[in-house]
Coordinates of N, CA and C in Angstrom, one line a residue:
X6 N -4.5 80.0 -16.0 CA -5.3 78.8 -16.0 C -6.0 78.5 -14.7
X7 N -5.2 78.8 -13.9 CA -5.9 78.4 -12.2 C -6.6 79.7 -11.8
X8 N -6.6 80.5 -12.1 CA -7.6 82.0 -11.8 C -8.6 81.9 -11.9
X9 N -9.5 81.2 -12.4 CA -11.0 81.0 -13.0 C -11.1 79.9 -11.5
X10 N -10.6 79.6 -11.2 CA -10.7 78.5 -10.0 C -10.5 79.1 -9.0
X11 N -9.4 80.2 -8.7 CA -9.6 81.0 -7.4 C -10.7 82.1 -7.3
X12 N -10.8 82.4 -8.3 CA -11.7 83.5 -8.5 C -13.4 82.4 -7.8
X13 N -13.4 81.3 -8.2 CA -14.8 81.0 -7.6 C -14.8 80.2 -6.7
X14 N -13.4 80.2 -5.8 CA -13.1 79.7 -4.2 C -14.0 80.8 -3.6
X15 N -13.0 81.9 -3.9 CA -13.7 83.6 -3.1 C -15.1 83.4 -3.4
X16 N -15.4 83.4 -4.6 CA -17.2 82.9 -4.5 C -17.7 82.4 -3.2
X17 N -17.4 80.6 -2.9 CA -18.0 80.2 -2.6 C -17.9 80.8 -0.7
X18 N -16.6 81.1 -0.4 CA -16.2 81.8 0.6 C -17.1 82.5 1.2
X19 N -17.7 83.7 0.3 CA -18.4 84.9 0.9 C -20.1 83.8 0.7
X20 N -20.3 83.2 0.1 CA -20.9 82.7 0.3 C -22.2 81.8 1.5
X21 N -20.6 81.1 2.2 CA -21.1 81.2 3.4 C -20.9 82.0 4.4
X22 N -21.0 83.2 4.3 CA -21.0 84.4 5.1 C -19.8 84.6 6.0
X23 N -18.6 84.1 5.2 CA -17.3 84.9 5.1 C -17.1 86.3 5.3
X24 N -18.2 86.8 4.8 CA -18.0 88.1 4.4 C -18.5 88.9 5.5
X25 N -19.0 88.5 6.6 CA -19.5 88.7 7.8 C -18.0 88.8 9.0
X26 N -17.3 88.4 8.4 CA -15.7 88.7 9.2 C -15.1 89.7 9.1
X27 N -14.2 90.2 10.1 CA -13.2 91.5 10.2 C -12.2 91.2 8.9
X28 N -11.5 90.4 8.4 CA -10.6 90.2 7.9 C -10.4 88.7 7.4
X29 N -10.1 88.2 6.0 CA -10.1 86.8 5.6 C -8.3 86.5 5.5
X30 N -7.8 85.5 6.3 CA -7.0 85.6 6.6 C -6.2 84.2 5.6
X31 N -5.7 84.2 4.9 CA -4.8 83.9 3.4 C -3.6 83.1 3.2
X32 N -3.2 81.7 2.8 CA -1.8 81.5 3.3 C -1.4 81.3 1.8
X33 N -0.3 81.4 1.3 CA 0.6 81.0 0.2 C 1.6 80.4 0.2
X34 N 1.5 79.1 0.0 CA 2.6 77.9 0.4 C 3.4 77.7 -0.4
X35 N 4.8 77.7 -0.8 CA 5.8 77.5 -1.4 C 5.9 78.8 -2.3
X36 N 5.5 79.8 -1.8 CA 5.5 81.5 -2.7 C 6.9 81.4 -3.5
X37 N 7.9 81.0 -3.0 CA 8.9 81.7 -4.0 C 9.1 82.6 -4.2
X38 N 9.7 83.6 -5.2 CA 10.2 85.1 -5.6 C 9.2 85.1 -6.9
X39 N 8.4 83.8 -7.4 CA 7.7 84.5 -8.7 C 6.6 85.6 -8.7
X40 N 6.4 85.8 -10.3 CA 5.0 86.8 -10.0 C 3.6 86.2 -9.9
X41 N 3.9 84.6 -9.6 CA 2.5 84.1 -9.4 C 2.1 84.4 -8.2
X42 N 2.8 85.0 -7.1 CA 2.0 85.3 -5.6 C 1.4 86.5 -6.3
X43 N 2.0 87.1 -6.9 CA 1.6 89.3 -7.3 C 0.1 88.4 -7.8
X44 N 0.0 87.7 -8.6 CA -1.4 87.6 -9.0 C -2.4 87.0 -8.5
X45 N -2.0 85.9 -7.3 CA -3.0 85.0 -6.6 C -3.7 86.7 -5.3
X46 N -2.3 87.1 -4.9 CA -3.0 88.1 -4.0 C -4.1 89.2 -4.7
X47 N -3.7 89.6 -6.1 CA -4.3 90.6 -6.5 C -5.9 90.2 -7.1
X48 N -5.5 88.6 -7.4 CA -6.9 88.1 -7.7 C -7.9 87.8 -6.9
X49 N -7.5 87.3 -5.5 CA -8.1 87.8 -4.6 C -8.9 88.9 -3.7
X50 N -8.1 89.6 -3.9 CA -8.4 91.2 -3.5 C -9.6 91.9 -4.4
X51 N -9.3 91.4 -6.1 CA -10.2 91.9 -6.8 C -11.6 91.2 -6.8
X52 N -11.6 90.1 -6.4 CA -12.9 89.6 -6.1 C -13.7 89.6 -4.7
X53 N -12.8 89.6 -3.5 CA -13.0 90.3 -2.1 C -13.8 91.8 -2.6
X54 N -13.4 92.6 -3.3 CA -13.9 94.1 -3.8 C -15.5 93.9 -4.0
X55 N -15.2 92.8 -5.1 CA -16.8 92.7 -6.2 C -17.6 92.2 -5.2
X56 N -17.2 91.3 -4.2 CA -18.3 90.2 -3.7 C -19.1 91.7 -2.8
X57 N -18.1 92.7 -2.2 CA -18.2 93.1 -0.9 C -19.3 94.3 -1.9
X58 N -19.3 94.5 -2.7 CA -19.9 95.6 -3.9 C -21.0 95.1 -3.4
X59 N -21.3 93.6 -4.1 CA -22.2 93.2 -4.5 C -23.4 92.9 -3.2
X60 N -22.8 92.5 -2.4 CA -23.4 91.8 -0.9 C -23.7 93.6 0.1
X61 N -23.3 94.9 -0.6 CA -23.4 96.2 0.2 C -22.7 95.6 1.8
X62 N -22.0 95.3 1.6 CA -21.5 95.1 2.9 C -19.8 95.5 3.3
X63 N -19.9 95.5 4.6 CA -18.5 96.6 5.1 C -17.5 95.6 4.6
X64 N -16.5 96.3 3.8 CA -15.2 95.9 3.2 C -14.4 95.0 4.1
X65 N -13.9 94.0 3.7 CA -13.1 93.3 4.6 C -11.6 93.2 4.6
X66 N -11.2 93.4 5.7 CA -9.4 93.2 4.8 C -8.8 92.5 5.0
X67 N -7.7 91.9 4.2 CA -7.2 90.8 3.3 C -5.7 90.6 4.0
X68 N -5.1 89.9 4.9 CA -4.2 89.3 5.7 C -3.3 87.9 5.1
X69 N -2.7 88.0 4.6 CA -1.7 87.2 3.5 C -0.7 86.7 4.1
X70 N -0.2 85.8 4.4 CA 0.6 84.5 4.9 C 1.6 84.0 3.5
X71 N 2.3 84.2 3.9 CA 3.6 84.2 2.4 C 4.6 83.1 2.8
X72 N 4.6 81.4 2.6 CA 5.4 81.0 3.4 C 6.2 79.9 2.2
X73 N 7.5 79.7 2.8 CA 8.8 78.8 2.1 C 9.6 78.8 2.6
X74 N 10.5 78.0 2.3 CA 11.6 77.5 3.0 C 12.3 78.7 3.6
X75 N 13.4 79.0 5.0 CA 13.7 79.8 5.2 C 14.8 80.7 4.2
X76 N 15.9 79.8 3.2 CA 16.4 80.1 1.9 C 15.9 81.2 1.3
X77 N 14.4 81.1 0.9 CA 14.1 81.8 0.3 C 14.4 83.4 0.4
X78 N 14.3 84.0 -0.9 CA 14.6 85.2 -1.2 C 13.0 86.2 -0.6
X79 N 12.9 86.1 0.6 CA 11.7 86.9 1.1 C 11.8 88.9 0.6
X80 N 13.1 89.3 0.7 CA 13.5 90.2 0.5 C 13.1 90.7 -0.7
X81 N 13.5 90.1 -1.6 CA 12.9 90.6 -2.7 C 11.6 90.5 -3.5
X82 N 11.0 89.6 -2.8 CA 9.7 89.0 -3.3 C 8.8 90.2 -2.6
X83 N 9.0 90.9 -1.1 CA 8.4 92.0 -0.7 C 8.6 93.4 -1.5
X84 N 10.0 93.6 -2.0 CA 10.4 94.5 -2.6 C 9.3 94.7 -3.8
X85 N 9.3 93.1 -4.6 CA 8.2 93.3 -6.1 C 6.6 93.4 -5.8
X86 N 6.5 92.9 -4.3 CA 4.9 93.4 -4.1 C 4.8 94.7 -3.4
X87 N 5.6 95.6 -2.9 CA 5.2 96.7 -2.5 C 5.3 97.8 -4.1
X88 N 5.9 97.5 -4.8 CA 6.8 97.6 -6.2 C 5.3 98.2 -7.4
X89 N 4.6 96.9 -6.9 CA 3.0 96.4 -7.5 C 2.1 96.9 -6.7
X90 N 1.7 97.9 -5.7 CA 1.1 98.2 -5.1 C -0.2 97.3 -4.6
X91 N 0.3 96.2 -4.1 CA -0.5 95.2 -3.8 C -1.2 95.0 -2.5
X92 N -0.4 95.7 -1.8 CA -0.2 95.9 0.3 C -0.3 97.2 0.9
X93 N -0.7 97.3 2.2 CA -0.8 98.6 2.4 C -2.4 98.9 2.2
X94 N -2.5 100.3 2.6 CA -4.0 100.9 2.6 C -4.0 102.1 1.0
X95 N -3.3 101.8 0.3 CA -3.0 102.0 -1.0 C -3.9 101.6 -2.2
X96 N -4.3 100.5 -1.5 CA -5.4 99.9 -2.5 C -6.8 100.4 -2.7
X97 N -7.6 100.1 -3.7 CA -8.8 100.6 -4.3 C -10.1 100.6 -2.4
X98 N -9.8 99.8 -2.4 CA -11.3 99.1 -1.7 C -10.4 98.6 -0.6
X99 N -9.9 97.1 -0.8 CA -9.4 96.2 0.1 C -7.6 96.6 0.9
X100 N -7.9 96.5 1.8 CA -6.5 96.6 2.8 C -6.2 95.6 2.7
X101 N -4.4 95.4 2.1 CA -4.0 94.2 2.3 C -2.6 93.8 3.0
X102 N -2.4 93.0 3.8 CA -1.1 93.1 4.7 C -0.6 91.9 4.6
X103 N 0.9 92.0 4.7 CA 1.8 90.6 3.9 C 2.6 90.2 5.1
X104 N 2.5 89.2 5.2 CA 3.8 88.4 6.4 C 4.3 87.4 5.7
X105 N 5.4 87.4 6.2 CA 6.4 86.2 5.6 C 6.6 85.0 6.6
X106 N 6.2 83.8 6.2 CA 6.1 82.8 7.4 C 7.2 81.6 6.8
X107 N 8.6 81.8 7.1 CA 9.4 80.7 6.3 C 9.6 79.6 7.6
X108 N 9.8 78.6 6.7 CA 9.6 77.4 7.4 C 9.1 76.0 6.4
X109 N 9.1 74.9 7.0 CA 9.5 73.4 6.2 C 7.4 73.4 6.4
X110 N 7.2 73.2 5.1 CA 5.8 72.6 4.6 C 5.5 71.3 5.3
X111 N 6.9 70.3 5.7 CA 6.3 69.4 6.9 C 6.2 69.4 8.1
X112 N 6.0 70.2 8.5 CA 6.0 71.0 10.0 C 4.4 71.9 9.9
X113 N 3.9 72.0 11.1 CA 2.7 72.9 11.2 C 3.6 74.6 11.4
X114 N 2.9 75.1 10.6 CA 3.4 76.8 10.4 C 2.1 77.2 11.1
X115 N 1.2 76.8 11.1 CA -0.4 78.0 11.8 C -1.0 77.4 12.9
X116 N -1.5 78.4 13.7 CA -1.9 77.6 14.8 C -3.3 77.4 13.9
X117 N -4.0 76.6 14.6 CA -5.6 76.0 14.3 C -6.6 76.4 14.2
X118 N -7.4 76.3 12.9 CA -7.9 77.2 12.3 C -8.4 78.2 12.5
X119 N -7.0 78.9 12.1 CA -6.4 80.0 11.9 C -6.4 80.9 10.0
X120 N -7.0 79.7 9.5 CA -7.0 80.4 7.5 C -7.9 80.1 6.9
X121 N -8.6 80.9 6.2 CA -10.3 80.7 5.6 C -9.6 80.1 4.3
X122 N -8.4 80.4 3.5 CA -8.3 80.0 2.5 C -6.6 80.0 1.9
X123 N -6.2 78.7 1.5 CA -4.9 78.3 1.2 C -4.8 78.0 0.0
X124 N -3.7 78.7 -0.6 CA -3.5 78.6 -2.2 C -2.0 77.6 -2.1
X125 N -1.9 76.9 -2.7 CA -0.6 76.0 -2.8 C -0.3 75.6 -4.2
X126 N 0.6 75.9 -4.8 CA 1.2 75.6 -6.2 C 2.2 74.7 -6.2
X127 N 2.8 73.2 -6.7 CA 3.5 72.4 -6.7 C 4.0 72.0 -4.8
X128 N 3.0 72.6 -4.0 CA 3.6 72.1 -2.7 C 2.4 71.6 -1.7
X129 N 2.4 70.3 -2.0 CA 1.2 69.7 -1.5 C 1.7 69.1 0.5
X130 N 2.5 69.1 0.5 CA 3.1 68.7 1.8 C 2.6 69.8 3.3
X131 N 1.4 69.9 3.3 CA 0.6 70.6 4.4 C 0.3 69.8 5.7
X132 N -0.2 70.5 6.7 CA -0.9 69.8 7.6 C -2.1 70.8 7.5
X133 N -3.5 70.1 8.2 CA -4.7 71.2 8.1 C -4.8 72.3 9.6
X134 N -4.6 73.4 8.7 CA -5.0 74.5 9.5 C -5.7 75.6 9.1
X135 N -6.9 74.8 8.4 CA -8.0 75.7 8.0 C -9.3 75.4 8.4
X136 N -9.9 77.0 8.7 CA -11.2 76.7 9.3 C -12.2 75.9 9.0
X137 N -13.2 75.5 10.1 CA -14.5 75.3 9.2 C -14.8 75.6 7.8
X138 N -15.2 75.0 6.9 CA -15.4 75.7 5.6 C -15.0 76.5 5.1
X139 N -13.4 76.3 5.3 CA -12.6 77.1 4.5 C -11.9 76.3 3.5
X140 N -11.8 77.0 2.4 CA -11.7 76.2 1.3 C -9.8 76.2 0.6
X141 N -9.2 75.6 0.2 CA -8.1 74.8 -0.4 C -8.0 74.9 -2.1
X142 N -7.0 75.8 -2.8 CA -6.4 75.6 -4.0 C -5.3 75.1 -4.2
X143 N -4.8 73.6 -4.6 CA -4.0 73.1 -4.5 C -3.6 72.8 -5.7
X144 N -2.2 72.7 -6.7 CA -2.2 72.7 -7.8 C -0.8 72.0 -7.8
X145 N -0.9 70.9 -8.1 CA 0.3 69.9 -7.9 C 0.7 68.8 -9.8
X146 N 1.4 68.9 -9.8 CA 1.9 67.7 -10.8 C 1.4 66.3 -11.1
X147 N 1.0 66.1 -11.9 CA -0.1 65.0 -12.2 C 0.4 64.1 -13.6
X148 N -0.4 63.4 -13.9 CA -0.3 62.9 -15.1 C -1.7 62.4 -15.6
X149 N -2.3 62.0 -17.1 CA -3.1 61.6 -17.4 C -3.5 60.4 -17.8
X150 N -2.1 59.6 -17.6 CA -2.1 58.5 -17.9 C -3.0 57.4 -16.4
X151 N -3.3 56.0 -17.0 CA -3.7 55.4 -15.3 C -2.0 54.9 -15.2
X152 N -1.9 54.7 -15.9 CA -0.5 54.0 -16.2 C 0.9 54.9 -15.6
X153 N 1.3 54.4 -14.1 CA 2.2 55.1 -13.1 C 3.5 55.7 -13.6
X154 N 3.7 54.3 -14.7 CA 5.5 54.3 -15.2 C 5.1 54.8 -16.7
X155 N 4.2 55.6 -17.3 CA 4.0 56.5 -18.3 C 5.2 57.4 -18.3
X156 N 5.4 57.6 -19.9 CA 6.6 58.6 -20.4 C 6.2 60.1 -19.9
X157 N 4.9 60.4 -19.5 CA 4.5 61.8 -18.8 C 5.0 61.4 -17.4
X158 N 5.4 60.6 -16.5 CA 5.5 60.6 -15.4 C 7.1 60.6 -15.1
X159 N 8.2 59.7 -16.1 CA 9.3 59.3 -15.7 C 9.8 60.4 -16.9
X160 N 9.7 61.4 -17.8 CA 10.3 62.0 -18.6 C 11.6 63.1 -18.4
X161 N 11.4 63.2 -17.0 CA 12.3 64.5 -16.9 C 13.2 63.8 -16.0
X162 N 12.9 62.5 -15.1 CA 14.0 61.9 -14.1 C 14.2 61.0 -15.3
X163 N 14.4 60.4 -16.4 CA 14.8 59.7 -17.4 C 15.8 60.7 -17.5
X164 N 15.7 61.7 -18.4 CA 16.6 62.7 -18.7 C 17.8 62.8 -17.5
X165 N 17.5 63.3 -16.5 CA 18.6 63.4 -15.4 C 19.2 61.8 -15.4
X166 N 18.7 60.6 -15.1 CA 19.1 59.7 -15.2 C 20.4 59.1 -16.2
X167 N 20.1 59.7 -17.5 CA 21.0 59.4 -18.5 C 22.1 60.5 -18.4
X168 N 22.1 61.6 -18.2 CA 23.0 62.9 -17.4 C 24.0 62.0 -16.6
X169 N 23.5 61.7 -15.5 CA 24.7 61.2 -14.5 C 24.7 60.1 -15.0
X170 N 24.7 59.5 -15.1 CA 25.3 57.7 -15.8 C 26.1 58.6 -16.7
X171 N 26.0 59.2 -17.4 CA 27.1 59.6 -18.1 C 28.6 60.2 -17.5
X172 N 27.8 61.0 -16.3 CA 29.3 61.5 -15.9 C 30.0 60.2 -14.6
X173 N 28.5 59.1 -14.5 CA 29.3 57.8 -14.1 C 30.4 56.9 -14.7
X174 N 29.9 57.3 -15.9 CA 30.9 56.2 -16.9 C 32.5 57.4 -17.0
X175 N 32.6 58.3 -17.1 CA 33.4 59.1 -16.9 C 34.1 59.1 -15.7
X176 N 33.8 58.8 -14.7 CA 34.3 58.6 -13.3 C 34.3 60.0 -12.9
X177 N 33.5 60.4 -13.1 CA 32.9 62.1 -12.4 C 32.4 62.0 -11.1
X178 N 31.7 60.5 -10.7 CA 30.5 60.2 -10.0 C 30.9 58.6 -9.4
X179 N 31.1 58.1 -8.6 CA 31.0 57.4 -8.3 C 29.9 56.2 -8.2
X180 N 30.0 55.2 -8.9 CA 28.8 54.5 -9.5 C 27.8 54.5 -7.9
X181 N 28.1 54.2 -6.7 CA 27.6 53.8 -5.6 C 26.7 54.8 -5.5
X182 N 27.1 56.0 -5.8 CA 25.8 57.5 -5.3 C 24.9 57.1 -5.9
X183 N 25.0 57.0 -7.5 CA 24.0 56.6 -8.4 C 23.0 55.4 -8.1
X184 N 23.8 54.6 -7.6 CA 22.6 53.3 -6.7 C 21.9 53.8 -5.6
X185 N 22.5 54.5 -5.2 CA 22.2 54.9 -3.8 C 21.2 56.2 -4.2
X186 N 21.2 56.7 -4.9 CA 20.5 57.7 -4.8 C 18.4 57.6 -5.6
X187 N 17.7 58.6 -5.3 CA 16.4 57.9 -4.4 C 15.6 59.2 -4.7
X188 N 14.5 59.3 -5.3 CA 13.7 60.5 -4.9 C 12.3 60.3 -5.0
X189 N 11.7 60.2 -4.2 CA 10.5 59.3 -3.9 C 9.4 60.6 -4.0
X190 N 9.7 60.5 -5.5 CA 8.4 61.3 -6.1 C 7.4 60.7 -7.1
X191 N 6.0 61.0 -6.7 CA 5.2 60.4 -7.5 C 4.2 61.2 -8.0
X192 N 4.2 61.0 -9.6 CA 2.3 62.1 -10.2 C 1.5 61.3 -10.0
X193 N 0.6 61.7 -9.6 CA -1.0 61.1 -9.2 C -2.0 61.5 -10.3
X194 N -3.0 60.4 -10.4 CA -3.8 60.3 -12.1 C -5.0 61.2 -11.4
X195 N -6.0 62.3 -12.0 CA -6.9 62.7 -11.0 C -7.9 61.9 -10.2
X196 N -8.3 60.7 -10.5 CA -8.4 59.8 -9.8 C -8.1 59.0 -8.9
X197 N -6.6 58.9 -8.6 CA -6.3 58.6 -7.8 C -6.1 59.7 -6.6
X198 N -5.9 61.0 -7.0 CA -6.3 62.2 -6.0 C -7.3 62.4 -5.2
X199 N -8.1 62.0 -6.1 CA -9.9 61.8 -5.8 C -10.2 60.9 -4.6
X200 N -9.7 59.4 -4.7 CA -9.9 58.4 -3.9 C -9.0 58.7 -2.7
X201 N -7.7 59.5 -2.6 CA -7.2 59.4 -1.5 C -8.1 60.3 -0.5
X202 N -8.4 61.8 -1.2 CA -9.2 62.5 -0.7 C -10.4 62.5 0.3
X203 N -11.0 61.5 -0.7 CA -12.5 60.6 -0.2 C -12.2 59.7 1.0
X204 N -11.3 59.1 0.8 CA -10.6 58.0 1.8 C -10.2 58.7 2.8
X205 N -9.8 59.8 2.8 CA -9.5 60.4 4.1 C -10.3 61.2 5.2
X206 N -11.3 61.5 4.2 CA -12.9 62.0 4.7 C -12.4 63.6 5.2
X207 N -11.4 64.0 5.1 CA -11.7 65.4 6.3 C -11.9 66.6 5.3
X208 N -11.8 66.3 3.5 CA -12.0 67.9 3.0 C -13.0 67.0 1.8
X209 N -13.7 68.0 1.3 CA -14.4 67.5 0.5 C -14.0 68.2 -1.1
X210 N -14.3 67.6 -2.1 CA -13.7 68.5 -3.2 C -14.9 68.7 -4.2
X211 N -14.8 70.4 -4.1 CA -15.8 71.5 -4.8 C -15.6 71.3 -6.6
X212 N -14.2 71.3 -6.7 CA -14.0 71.3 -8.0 C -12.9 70.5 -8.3
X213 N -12.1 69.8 -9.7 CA -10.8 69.3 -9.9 C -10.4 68.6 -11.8
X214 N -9.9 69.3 -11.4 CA -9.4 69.3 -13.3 C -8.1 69.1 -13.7
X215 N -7.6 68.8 -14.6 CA -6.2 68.6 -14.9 C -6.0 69.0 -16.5
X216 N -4.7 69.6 -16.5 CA -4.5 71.0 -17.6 C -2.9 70.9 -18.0
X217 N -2.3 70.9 -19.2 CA -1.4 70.9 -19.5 C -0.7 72.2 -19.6
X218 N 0.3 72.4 -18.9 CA 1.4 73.8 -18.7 C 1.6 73.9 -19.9
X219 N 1.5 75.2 -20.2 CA 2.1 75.7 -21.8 C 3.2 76.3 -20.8
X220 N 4.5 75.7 -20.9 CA 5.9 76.0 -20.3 C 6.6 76.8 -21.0
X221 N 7.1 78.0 -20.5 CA 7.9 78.7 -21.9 C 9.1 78.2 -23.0
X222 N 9.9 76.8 -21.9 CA 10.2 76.1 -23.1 C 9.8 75.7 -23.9
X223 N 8.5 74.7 -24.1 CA 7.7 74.6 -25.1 C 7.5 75.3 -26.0
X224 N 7.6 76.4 -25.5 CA 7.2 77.1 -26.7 C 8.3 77.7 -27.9
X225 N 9.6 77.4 -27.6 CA 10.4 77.7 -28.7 C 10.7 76.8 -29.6
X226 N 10.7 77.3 -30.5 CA 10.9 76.6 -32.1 C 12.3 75.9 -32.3
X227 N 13.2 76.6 -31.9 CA 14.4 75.9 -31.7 C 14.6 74.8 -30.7
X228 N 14.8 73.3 -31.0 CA 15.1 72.7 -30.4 C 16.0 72.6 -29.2
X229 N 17.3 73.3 -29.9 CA 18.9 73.4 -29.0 C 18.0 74.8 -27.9
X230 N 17.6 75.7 -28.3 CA 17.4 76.3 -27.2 C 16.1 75.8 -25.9
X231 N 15.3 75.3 -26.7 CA 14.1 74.3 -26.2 C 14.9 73.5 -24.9
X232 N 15.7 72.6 -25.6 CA 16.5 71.4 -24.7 C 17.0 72.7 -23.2
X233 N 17.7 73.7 -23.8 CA 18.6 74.1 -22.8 C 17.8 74.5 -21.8
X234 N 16.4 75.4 -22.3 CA 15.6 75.7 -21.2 C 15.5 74.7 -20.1
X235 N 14.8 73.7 -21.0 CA 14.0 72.3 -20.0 C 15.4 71.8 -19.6
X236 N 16.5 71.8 -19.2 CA 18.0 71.3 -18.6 C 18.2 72.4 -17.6
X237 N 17.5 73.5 -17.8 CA 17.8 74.7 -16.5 C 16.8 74.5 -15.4
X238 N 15.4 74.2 -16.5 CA 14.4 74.2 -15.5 C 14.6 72.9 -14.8
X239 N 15.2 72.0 -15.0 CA 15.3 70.7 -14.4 C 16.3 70.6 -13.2
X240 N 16.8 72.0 -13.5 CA 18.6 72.0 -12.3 C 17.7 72.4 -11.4
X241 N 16.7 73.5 -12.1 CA 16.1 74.5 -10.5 C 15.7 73.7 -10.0
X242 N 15.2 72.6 -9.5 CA 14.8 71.6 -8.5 C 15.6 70.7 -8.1
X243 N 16.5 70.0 -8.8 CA 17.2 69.1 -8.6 C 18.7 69.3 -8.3
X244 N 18.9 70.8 -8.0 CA 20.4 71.1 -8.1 C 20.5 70.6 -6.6
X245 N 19.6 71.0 -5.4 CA 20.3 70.9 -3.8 C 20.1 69.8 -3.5
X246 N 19.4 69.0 -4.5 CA 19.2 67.5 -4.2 C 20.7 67.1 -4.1
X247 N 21.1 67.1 -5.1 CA 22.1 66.4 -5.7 C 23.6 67.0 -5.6
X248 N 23.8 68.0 -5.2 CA 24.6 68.7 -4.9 C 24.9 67.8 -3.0
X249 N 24.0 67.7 -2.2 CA 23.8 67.3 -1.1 C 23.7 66.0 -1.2

């Protein structure tokens, strides 16, 4: 769904004579172990290729910034991109080289601009370290409602909420954690993205759409197994919370 939107980042990139550089240098914020990096890198690369086709001009190579918490499983996430022939001088056209930059998204990870182009998936917590006219894919959690306290915004901490009150009433949990406890998370309506944006004057916005995840829970027919997915996928975030 977001590929049609990186794909015409790199557009506008070589555009303003990006493509006049030794190397377009790449960050990936909250990479994780999934195969969504295997495809932001490869989708980039494949259109780095076309533009450089297209423009007859000397190939540029592609320098990739891979960054997350230090926890992260970096080990194997290199294992699946060397795996995928993604890095290295292996490739068609474009040279591509991978570093692993772990570290807290609230902290500056790059010195000053230092990155033509930053892709970020559910991790909006940056500071700016991108060049002049270097352009930002940012893909964060939203809602479509104007309406803050909408059942698309509180549906999944509803769910957790009713979870522990349960194992409150059970004396699993101590009613006090449960008061005490806090996660000061909010989905923003695209509009309200828009105005903070504008209000802050330092990036301007090329493009901005909002799109509903076909989740692979969703997609099963069976309820009981439906439920169990969306109760797994709900731990994977909320387990070190709450565990801590």
């Amino acid at each position: 769904m977001t590929m049609p939107v990186l794909e015409n980042v790199v557009e506008t990139l070589f555009s303003k004579d990006f493509h006049l550089l030794q190397a377009l240098n790449v960050a990936d914020l909250g990479c994780a172990t999934s195969s969504n990096t295997f495809t932001v890198i490869s989708t980039i690369k494949r259109m780095m290729e076309k533009k450089c086709r297209e423009l007859n001009c000397q190939t540029l190579e592609l320098q990739v910034y891979l960054n997350d918490l230090p926890g992260n499983d970096f080990n194997s996430l290199f294992k699946g991109l060397l795996s995928k022939v993604v890095v290295g001088n292996k490739c068609k056209e474009v040279s591509c080289y991978v570093m692993g930059v772990p570290g807290s998204l609230h902290g500056r990870l790059f010195p000053r601009n230092s990155l033509h182009l930053v892709h970020s998936c559910y991790s909006a917590h940056w500071l700016s370290q991108v060049v002049p006219n270097g352009c930002m894919v940012l893909i964060l959690p939203g809602r479509q409602s104007s309406d803050p306290s909408s059942m698309e915004s509180c549906f999944t901490w509803e769910l957790l909420a009713i979870a522990i009150a349960e194992l409150v009433s059970q004396g699993l949990i101590n009613e006090d954690k449960l008061d005490t406890f806090n996660v000061p998370r909010y989905f923003p309506s695209l509009e309200e993205v828009k105005d903070i944006v504008e209000g802050d004057g330092s990036f301007t916005i090329d493009h901005m759409e909002g799109f509903e995840l076909d989740t692979l829970q969703m997609q099963e027919n069976d309820k009981w197994v439906r439920g169990e997915k969306l109760a797994k996928a709900i731990r994977a975030f909320t387990e070190p919370i709450i565990s801590n």
